[in-house]
PDB file of C-alpha atoms in Angstrom:
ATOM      1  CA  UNK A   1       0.000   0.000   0.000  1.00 97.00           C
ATOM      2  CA  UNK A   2       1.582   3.400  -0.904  1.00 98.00           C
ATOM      3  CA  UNK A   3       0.690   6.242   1.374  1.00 99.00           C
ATOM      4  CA  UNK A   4       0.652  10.195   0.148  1.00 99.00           C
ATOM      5  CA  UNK A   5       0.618  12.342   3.358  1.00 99.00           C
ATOM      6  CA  UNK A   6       0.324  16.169   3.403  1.00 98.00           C
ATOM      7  CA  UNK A   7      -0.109  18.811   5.345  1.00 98.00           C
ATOM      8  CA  UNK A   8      -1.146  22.571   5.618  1.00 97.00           C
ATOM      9  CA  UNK A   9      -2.485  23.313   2.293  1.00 96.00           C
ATOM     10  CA  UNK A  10      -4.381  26.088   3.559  1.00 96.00           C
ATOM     11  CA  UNK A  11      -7.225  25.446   0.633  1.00 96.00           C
ATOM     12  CA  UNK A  12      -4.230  25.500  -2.336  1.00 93.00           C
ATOM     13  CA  UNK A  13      -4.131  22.315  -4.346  1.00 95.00           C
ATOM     14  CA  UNK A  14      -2.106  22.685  -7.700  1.00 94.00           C
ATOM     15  CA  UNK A  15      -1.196  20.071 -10.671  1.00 95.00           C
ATOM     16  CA  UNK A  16       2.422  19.481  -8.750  1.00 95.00           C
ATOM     17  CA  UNK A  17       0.758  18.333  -5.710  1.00 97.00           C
ATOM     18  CA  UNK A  18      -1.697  16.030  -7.587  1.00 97.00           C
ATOM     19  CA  UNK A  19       1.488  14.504  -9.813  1.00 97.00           C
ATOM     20  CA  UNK A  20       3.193  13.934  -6.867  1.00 97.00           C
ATOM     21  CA  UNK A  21       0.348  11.914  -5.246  1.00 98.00           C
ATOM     22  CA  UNK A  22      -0.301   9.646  -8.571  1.00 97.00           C
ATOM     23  CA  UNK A  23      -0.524   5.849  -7.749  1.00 97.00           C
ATOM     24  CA  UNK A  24      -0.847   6.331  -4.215  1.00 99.00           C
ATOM     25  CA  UNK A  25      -3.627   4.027  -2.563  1.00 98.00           C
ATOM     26  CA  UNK A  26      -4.559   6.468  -0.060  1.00 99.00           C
ATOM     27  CA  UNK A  27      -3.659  10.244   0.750  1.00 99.00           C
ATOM     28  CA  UNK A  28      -3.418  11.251   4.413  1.00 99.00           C
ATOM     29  CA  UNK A  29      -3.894  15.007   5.421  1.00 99.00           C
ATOM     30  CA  UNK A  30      -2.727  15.899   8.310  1.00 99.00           C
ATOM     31  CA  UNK A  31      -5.016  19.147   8.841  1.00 97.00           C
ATOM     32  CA  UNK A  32      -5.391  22.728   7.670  1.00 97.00           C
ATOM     33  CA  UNK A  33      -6.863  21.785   4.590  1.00 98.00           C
ATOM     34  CA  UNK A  34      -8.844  24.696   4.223  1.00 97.00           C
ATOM     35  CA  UNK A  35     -11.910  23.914   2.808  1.00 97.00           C
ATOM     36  CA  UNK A  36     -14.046  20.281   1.963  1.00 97.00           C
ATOM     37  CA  UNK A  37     -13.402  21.836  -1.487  1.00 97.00           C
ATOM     38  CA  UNK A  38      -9.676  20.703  -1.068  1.00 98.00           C
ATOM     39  CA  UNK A  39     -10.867  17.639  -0.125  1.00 97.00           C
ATOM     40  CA  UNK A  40     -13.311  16.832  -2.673  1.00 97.00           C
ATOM     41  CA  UNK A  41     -10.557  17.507  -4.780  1.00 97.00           C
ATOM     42  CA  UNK A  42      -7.984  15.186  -3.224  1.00 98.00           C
ATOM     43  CA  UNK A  43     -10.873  12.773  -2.861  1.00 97.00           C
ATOM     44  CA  UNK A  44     -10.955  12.289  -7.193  1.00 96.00           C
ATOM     45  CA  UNK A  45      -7.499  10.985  -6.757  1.00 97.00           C
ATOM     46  CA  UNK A  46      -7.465   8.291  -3.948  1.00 98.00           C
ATOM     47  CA  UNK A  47      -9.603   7.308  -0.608  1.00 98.00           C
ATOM     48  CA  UNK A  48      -8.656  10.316   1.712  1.00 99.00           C
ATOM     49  CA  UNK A  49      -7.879  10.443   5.365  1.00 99.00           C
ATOM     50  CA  UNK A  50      -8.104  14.352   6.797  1.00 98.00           C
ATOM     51  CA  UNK A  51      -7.984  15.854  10.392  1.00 99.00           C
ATOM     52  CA  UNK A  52      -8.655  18.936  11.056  1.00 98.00           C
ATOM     53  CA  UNK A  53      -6.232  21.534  11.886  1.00 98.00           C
ATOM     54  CA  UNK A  54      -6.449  24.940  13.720  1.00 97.00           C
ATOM     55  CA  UNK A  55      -7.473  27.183  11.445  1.00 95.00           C
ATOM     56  CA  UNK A  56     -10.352  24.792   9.298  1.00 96.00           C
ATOM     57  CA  UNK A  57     -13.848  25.915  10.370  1.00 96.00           C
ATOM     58  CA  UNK A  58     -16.966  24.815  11.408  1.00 96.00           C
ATOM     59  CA  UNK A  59     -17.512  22.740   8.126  1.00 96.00           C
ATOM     60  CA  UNK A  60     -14.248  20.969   8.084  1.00 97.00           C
ATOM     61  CA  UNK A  61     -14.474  19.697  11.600  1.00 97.00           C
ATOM     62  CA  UNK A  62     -17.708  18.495  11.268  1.00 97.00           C
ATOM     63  CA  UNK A  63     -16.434  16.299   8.573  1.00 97.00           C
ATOM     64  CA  UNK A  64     -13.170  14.968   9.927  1.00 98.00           C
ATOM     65  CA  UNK A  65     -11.641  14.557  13.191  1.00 98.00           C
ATOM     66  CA  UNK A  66      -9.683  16.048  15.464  1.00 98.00           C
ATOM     67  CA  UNK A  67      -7.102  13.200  14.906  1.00 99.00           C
ATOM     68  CA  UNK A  68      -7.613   9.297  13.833  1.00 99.00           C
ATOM     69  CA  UNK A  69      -5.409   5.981  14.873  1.00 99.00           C
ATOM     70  CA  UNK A  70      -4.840   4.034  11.663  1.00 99.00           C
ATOM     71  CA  UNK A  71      -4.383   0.245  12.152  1.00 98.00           C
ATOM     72  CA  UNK A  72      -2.592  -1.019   8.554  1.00 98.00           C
ATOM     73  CA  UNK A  73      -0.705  -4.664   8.829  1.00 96.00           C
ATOM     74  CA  UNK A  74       0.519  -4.374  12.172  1.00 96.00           C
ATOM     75  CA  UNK A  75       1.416  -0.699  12.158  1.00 98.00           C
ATOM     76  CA  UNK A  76      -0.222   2.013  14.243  1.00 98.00           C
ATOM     77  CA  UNK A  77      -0.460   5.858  13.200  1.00 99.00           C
ATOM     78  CA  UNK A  78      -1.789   8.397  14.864  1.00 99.00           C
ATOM     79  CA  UNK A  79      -2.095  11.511  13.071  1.00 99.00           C
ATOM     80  CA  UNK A  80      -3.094  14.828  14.819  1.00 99.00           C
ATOM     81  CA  UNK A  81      -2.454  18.220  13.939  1.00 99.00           C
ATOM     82  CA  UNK A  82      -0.913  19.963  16.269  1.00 98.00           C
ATOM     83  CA  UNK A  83       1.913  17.816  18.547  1.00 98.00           C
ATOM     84  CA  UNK A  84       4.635  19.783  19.303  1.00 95.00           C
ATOM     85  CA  UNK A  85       8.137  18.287  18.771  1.00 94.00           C
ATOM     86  CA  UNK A  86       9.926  15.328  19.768  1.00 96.00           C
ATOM     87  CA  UNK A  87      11.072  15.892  23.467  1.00 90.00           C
ATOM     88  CA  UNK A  88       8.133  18.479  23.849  1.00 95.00           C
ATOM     89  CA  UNK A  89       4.717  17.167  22.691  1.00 97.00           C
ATOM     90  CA  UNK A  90       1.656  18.945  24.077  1.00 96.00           C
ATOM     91  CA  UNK A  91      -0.330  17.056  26.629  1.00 97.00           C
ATOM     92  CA  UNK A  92      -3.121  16.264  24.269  1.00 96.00           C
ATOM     93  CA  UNK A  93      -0.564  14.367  22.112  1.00 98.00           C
ATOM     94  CA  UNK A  94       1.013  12.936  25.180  1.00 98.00           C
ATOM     95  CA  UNK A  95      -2.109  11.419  26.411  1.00 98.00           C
ATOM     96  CA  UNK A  96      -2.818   9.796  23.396  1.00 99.00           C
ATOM     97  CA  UNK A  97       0.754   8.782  23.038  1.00 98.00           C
ATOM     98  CA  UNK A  98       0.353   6.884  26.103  1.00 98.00           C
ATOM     99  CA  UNK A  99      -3.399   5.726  25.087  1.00 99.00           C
ATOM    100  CA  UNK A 100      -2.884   4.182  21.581  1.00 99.00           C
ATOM    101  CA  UNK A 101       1.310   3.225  21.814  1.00 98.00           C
ATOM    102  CA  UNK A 102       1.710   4.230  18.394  1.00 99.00           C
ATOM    103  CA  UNK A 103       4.760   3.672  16.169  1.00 98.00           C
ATOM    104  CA  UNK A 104       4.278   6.776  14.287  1.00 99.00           C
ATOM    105  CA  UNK A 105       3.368  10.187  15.148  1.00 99.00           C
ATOM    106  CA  UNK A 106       1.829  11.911  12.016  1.00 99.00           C
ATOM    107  CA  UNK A 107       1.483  16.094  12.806  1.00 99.00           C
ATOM    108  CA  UNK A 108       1.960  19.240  10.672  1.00 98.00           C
ATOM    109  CA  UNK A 109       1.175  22.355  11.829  1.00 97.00           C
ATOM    110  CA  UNK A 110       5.161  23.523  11.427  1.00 95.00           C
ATOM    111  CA  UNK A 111       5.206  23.791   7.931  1.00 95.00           C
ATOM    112  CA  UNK A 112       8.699  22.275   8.505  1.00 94.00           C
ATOM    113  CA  UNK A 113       9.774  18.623   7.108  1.00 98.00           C
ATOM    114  CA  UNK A 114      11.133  16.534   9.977  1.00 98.00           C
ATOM    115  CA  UNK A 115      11.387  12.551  10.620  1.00 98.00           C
ATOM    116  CA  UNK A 116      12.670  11.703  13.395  1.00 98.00           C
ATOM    117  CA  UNK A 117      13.012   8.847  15.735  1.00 98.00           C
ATOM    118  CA  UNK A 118      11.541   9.329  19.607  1.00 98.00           C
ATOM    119  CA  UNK A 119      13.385   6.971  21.531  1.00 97.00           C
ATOM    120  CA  UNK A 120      11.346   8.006  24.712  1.00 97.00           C
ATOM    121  CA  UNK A 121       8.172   6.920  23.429  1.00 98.00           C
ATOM    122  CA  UNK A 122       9.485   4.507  20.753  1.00 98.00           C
ATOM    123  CA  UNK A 123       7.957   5.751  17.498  1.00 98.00           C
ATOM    124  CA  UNK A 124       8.975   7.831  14.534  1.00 98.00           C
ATOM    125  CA  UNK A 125       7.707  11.397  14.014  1.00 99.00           C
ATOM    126  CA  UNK A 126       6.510  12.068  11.153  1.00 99.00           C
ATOM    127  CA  UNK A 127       5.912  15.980   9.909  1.00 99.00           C
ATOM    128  CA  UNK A 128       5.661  16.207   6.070  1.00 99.00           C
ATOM    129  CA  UNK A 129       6.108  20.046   6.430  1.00 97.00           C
ATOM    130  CA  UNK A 130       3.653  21.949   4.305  1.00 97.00           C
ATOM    131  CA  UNK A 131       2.330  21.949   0.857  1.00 97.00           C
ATOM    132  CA  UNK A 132       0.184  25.374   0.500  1.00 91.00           C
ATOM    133  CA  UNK A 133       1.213  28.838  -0.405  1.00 90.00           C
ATOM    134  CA  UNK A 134       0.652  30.502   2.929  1.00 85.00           C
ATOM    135  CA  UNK A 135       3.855  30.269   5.647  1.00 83.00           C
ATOM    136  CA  UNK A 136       7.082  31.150   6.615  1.00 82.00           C
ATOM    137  CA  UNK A 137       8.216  27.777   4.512  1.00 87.00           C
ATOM    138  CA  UNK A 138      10.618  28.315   1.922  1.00 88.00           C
ATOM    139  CA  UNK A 139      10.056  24.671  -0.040  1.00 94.00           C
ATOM    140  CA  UNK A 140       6.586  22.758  -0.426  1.00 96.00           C
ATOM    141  CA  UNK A 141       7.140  19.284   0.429  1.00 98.00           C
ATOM    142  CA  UNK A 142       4.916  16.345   1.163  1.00 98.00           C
ATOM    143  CA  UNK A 143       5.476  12.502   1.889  1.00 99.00           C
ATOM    144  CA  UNK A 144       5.269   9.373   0.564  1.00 99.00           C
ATOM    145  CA  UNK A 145       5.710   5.736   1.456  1.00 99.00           C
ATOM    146  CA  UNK A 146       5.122   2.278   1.524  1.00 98.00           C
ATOM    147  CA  UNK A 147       3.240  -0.211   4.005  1.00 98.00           C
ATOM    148  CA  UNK A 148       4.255  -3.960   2.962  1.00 95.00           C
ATOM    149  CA  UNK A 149       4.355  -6.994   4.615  1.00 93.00           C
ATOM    150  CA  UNK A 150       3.832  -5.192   8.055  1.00 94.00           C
ATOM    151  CA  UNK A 151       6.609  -2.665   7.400  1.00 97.00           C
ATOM    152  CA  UNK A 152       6.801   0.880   6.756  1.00 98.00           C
ATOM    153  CA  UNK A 153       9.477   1.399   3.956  1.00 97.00           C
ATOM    154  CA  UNK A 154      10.583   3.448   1.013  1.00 98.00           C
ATOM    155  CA  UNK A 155       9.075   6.962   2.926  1.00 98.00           C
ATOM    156  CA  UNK A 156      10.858  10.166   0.622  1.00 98.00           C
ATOM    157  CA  UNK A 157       9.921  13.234   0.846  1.00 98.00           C
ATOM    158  CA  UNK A 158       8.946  15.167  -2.396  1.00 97.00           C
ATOM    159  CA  UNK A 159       9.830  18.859  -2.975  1.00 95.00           C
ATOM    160  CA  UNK A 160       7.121  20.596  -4.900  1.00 94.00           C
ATOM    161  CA  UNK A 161       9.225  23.678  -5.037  1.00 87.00           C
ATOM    162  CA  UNK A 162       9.349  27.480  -3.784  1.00 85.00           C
ATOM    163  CA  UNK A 163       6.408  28.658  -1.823  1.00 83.00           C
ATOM    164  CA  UNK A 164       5.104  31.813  -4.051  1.00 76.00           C
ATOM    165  CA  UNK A 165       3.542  34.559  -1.330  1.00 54.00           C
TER     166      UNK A 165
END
């Protein structure tokens, strides 16, 4: 199963983002889409998984959630928002840490590209930094990767080039 996770597209979807996310078997969004628009969009090109983010209103969060535990061949993601950094997760995320033992932590809210491994709570954080038009980001980047035979494997991360405002 190939995976396309983004974040932060603050209701901007353009042809680079959608080429990037060709073949993938599901897209993840890991909040401030923006607008069901974006993900009506994002829908046309494979089954979508969205939480909300802090500045989607009203309609978006009636939609999707908050954040969502994904169970896929032995793996466990939980994908929220906002969860601070490794070392210095918000309680919200620290509670559910704890709750669900996940081996990844899927956020954005940083609009920064980071993977990296949290020995403390024994899972990989996973940020695919942001691919909208809006933030201090310089390059618009998302994620892809792999679930097969219960592993997570080839993840890259795709530049989709200079943020334009």
């Amino acid at each position: 199963m190939k995976i396309g996770l983004l974040s932060d597209t603050h209701n901007y979807l353009d042809d680079s983002i959608l080429d990037a996310l060709k073949g993938v078997d599901e897209i993840w969004h890991a909040g401030d889409i923006g607008s069901l628009r974006i993900a009506d969009q994002l829908k046309l090109a494979a089954p979508l998984r969205v939480v909300y983010g802090n500045i989607d209103d009203h309609q978006v969060r009636t939609e999707w959630p908050e954040y969502e535990v994904i169970d896929i061949d032995g793996n466990r993601f939980l994908m929220i928002h906002i969860a601070g950094r490794v070392g210095s997760y918000n309680p919200r995320v620290r509670a559910l840490i704890k709750e669900f033992q996940p081996g990844f932590l899927i956020c954005g809210h940083s609009h920064i590209l980071k993977v990296q491994f949290d020995k403390r709570f024994n899972l990989l954080y996973v940020n695919p930094g942001a691919v909208g038009q809006h933030g201090f980001h310089v390059v618009r980047t998302l994620i892809t990767f792999d679930i097969l035979e219960g592993k997570v494997t080839n993840m890259k991360a795709v530049e989709l080039g200079r943020r334009g405002r």
